[in-house]
Short mmCIF file of C-alpha atoms in Angstrom, two decimals:
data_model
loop_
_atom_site.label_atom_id
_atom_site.label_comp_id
_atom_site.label_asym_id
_atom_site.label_seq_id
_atom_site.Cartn_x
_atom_site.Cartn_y
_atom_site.Cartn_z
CA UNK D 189 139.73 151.23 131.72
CA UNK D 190 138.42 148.89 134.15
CA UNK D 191 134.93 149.55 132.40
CA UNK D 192 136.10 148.46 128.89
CA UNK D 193 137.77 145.62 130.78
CA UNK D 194 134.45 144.36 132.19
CA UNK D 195 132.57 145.32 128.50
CA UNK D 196 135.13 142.43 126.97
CA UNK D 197 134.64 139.55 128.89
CA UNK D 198 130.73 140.21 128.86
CA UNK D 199 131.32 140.16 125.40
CA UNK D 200 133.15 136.94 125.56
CA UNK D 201 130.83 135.54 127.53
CA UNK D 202 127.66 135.79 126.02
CA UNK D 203 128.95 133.69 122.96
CA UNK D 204 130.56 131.58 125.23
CA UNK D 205 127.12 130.89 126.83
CA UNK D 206 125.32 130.40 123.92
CA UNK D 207 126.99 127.91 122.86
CA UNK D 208 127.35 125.74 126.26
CA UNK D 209 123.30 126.32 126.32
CA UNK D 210 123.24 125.15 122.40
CA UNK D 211 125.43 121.74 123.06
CA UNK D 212 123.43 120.99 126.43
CA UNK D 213 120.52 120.67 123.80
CA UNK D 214 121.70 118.76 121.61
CA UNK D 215 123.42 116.34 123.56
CA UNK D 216 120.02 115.63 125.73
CA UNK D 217 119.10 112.29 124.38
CA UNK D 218 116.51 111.13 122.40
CA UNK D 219 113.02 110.80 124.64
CA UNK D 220 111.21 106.92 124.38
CA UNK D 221 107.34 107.13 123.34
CA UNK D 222 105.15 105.91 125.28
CA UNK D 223 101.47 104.66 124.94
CA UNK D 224 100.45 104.57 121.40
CA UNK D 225 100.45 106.26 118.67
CA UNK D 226 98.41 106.06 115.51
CA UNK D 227 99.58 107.06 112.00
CA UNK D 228 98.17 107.34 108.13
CA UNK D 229 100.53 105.67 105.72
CA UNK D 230 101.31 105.38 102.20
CA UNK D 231 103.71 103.98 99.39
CA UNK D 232 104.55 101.36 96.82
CA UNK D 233 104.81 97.99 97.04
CA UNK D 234 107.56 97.04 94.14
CA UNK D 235 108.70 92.91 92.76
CA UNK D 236 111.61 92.02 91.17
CA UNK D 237 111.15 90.50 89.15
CA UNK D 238 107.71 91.87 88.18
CA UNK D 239 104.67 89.38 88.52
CA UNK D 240 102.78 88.14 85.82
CA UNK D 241 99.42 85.64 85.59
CA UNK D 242 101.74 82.30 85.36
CA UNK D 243 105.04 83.30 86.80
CA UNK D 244 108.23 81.19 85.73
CA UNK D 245 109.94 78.02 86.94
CA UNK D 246 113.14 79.84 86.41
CA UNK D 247 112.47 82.51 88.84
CA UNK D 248 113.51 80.86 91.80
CA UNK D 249 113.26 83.91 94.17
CA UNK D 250 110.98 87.13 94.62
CA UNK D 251 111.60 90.37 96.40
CA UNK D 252 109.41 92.67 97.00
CA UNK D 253 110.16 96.03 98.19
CA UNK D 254 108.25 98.16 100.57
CA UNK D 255 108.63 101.91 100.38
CA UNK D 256 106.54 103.31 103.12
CA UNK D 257 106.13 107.16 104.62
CA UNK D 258 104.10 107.85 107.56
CA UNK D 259 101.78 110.74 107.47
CA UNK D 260 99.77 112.58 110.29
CA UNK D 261 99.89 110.32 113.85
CA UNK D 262 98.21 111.11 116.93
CA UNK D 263 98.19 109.66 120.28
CA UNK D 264 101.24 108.77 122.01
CA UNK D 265 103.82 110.75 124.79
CA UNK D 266 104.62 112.80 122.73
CA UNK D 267 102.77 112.68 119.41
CA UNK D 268 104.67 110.53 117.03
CA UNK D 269 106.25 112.13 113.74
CA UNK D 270 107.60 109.73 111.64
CA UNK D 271 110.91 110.92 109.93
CA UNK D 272 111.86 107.96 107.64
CA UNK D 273 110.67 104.21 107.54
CA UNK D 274 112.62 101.23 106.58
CA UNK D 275 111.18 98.08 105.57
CA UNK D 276 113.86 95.27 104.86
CA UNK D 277 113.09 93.40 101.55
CA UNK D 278 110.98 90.68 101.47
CA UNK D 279 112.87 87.46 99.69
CA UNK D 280 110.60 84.85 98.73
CA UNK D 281 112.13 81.58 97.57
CA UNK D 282 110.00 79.32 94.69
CA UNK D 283 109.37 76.10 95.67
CA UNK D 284 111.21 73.31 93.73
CA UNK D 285 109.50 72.78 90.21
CA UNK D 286 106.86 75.33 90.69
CA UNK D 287 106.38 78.67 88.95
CA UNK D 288 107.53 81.54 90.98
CA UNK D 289 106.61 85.30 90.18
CA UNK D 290 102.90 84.35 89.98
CA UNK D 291 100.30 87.47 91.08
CA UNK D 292 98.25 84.82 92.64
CA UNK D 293 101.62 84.53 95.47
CA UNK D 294 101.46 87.53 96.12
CA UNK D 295 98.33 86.85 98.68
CA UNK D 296 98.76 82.99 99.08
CA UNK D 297 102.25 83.86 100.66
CA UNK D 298 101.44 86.96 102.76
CA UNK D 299 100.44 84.80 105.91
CA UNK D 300 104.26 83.01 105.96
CA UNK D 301 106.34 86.00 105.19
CA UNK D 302 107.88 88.27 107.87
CA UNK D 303 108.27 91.69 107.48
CA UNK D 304 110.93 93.73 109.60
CA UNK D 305 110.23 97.61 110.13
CA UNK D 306 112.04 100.18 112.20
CA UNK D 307 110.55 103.81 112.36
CA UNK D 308 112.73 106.64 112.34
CA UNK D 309 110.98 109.32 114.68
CA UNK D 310 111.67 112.86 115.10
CA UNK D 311 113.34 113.31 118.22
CA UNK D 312 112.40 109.86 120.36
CA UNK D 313 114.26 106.94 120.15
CA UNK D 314 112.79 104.53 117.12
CA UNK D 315 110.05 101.97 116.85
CA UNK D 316 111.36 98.25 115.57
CA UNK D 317 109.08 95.19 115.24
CA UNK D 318 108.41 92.38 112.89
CA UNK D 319 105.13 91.59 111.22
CA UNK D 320 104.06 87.95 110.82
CA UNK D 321 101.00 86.40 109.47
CA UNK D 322 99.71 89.00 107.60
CA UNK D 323 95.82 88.27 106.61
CA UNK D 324 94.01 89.53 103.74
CA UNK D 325 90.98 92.27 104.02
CA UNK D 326 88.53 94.58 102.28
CA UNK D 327 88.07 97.57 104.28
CA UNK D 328 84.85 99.64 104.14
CA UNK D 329 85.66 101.23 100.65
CA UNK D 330 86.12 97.92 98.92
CA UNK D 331 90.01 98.27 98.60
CA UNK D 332 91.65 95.05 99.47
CA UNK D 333 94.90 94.74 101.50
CA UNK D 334 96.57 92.96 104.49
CA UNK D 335 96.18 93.92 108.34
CA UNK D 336 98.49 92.32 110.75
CA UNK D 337 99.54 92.68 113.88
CA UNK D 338 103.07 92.76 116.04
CA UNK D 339 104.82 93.54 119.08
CA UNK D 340 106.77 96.61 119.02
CA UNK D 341 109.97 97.50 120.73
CA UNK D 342 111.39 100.67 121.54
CA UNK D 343 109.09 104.41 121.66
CA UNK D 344 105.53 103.18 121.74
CA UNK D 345 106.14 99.67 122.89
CA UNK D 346 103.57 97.29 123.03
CA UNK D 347 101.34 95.49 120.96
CA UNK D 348 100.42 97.36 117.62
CA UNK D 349 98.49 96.62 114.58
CA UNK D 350 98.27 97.88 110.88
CA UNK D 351 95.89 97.50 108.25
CA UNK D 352 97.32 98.24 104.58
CA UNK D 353 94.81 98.60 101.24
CA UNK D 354 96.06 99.60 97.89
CA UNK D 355 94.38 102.14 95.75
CA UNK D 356 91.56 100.79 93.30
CA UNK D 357 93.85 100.95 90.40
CA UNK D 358 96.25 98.58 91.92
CA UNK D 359 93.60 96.80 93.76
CA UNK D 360 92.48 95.74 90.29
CA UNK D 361 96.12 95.52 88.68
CA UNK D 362 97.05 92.59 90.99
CA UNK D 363 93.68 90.83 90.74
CA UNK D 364 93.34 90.93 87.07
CA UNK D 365 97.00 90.35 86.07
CA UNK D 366 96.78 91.79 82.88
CA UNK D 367 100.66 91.67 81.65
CA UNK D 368 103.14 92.15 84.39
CA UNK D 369 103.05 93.73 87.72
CA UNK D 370 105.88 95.87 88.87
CA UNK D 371 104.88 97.91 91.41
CA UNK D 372 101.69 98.97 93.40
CA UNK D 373 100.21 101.73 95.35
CA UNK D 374 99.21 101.91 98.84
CA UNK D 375 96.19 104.32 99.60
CA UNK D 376 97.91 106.84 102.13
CA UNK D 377 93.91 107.97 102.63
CA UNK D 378 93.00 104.55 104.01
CA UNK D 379 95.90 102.94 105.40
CA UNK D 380 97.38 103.03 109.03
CA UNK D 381 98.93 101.52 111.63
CA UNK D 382 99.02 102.11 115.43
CA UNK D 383 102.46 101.60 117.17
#
């Protein structure tokens, strides 16, 4: 009897155990990043409304939407892995009398817009910074595109930089301006930022 007795509780106990062990984990709190961490990126880049070679006086504000993912990272306590990344959307306002929704704004007003990013990470606490002054550049491949740089708070704090180049095809969309421009595509291959 007193053998069955002691074959019950050890039967209670081992589920009882598991799950104390189980909610110990997941209550331990997320761990901050530290050093740096660099990561490949990609995306769209999307306006509403769309821009086209002349624009329109009645469009008296743009936004433009970022839709970024970040692929492979290294560097960094621990390695970063990016679960989701949200970019706030950028809302341009026309001047007074002038035609807004041009494709030529879309680099003459990159250096005085401010873009604010927070990176979702798996398992750290999450990266937030704002980017200011962006400046245009051709990288290596010809692909032209903005680098920037900004102080980041949270895992990874510090000082970090990006460099962002669309693909050809949208590299030539936006400078040719054939029709309207809706959205373009970031090269995921050539683009990255360090946090």
């Amino acid at each position: 009897m007193r053998r069955k007795i002691l074959m019950g509780v050890l039967a209670l106990a081992l589920p009882v155990g598991t799950i104390v062990g189980l909610s110990t984990a997941a209550s331990a709190g997320k761990v901050t990043g530290t050093g740096s961490t660099t990561c490949s990126f990609g995306g769209t880049i999307s306006f509403n409304p769309p821009l086209t070679k002349n624009g329109s006086t009645s469009t008296k504000k743009e936004t433009t939407t970022v839709a970024a993912t970040l692929g492979t990272c290294s560097g960094g306590t621990p390695v970063g892995h990016a679960t989701s990344v949200a970019v706030k959307p950028i809302k341009t306002k026309t001047a007074k009398g002038k035609a807004g929704g041009t494709c030529s704004s879309f680099d003459s007003s990159a250096s005085g817009v401010v873009v604010k990013v927070k990176v979702n990470w798996n398992g750290e606490k999450p990266s937030k910074f704002d980017i200011s002054g962006l400046h245009i550049a051709v990288n290596s491949e010809g692909e032209v595109g903005f680098t920037g740089t900004f102080s980041n708070a949270g895992s990874y704090a510090g000082s970090g930089h990006l460099g962002v180049y669309l693909t050809a095809a949208s590299g030539n969309q936006i400078a040719t301006c054939s029709g309207s421009v809706s959205t373009l595509t970031i090269d995921h291959s050539t683009s990255s930022g360090t946090f």
